[in-house]
């Protein structure tokens, strides 16, 4: 058996698996739901609706590019380490320490990054849309309230999804040099349930 086939896909293709399982919730679930919320609650006319779609697509593309670059930089130490173990090489202590440190902090980094990216992305979308569409006070208020919904929701979901996925990788034994330490950042079931309860509070009805 080759050294590459000895490791599961979620290690060999860590970047693809991790980003798909976390960022996918933004681009395939949260953004469509946000657009649906605006279409239902803003009472837009035909012109405003078209402008909304154009601004949403433009903001999504900008966000996707920025998100991809940021995430590649964030997980770079982990990627370097995983590439070495997949190819059968021995990682030096510095590479290992950097990868482990980033791995343990990744749920927090990823969730904070999600909050910031959603705030910036919404601002990029809302400001030109509000100006070009000539929204009234009611429409603008319902639009800006998204800043109180989407960023916190994204932060909580990214933290949960990251922690669950990274726990699976950690249990595989890739960081065996510190196996006795345990996954010190792991959340217990009670805390996970509490976080899901917080999520439901931010879901618009």
Short mmCIF file of N, CA and C in Angstrom, two decimals, residues 31-46 48-50 52-53 56 125 129 138-139 142-143 146:
data_model
loop_
_atom_site.label_atom_id
_atom_site.label_comp_id
_atom_site.label_asym_id
_atom_site.label_seq_id
_atom_site.Cartn_x
_atom_site.Cartn_y
_atom_site.Cartn_z
N UNK A 31 -26.36 32.41 1.93
CA UNK A 31 -26.59 33.47 0.93
C UNK A 31 -27.94 33.31 0.24
N UNK A 32 -28.30 32.09 -0.24
CA UNK A 32 -29.64 31.95 -0.83
C UNK A 32 -30.76 32.28 0.14
N UNK A 33 -30.62 31.88 1.41
CA UNK A 33 -31.65 32.19 2.40
C UNK A 33 -31.72 33.69 2.66
N UNK A 34 -30.58 34.35 2.64
CA UNK A 34 -30.55 35.80 2.84
C UNK A 34 -31.25 36.52 1.69
N UNK A 35 -30.98 36.07 0.46
CA UNK A 35 -31.64 36.65 -0.71
C UNK A 35 -33.15 36.40 -0.64
N UNK A 36 -33.54 35.21 -0.20
CA UNK A 36 -34.96 34.89 -0.05
C UNK A 36 -35.61 35.79 1.01
N UNK A 37 -34.90 36.01 2.11
CA UNK A 37 -35.40 36.91 3.16
C UNK A 37 -35.66 38.30 2.60
N UNK A 38 -34.72 38.82 1.81
CA UNK A 38 -34.88 40.16 1.25
C UNK A 38 -36.03 40.21 0.26
N UNK A 39 -36.14 39.17 -0.56
CA UNK A 39 -37.21 39.15 -1.56
C UNK A 39 -38.58 39.13 -0.90
N UNK A 40 -38.69 38.48 0.25
CA UNK A 40 -39.98 38.33 0.93
C UNK A 40 -40.31 39.55 1.79
N UNK A 41 -39.28 40.14 2.43
CA UNK A 41 -39.54 41.14 3.45
C UNK A 41 -39.32 42.60 3.03
N UNK A 42 -38.67 42.84 1.90
CA UNK A 42 -38.35 44.22 1.55
C UNK A 42 -39.37 44.89 0.64
N UNK A 43 -40.35 44.14 0.16
CA UNK A 43 -41.38 44.72 -0.73
C UNK A 43 -40.75 45.47 -1.90
N UNK A 44 -39.87 44.81 -2.61
CA UNK A 44 -39.14 45.43 -3.70
C UNK A 44 -39.98 45.46 -4.97
N UNK A 45 -39.81 46.54 -5.76
CA UNK A 45 -40.42 46.54 -7.08
C UNK A 45 -39.49 45.80 -8.05
N UNK A 46 -39.89 45.71 -9.31
CA UNK A 46 -39.12 44.91 -10.26
C UNK A 46 -37.70 45.45 -10.45
N UNK A 48 -35.92 47.30 -8.31
CA UNK A 48 -35.15 47.08 -7.10
C UNK A 48 -34.75 45.61 -6.96
N UNK A 49 -35.62 44.72 -7.36
CA UNK A 49 -35.32 43.29 -7.28
C UNK A 49 -34.14 42.93 -8.18
N UNK A 50 -34.14 43.48 -9.39
CA UNK A 50 -33.03 43.21 -10.31
C UNK A 50 -31.72 43.76 -9.75
N UNK A 52 -31.04 44.18 -6.62
CA UNK A 52 -30.67 43.32 -5.50
C UNK A 52 -29.89 42.11 -5.97
N UNK A 53 -30.37 41.45 -7.03
CA UNK A 53 -29.70 40.27 -7.54
C UNK A 53 -28.31 40.61 -8.08
N UNK A 56 -26.06 41.35 -5.14
CA UNK A 56 -25.80 40.13 -4.38
C UNK A 56 -24.76 39.26 -5.08
N UNK A 125 -22.48 44.74 -0.11
CA UNK A 125 -23.76 44.54 -0.79
C UNK A 125 -24.76 45.65 -0.47
N UNK A 129 -26.47 48.90 -2.97
CA UNK A 129 -27.85 48.54 -3.24
C UNK A 129 -28.81 49.59 -2.68
N UNK A 138 -38.27 51.78 5.84
CA UNK A 138 -38.65 50.41 6.20
C UNK A 138 -37.76 49.38 5.53
N UNK A 139 -37.51 49.56 4.24
CA UNK A 139 -36.67 48.63 3.49
C UNK A 139 -35.23 48.65 4.01
N UNK A 142 -34.93 46.81 7.40
CA UNK A 142 -34.98 45.36 7.23
C UNK A 142 -33.71 44.82 6.57
N UNK A 143 -33.03 45.67 5.84
CA UNK A 143 -31.78 45.27 5.20
C UNK A 143 -30.62 45.27 6.19
N UNK A 146 -29.82 42.56 8.88
CA UNK A 146 -29.08 41.35 8.53
C UNK A 146 -27.71 41.32 9.19
#
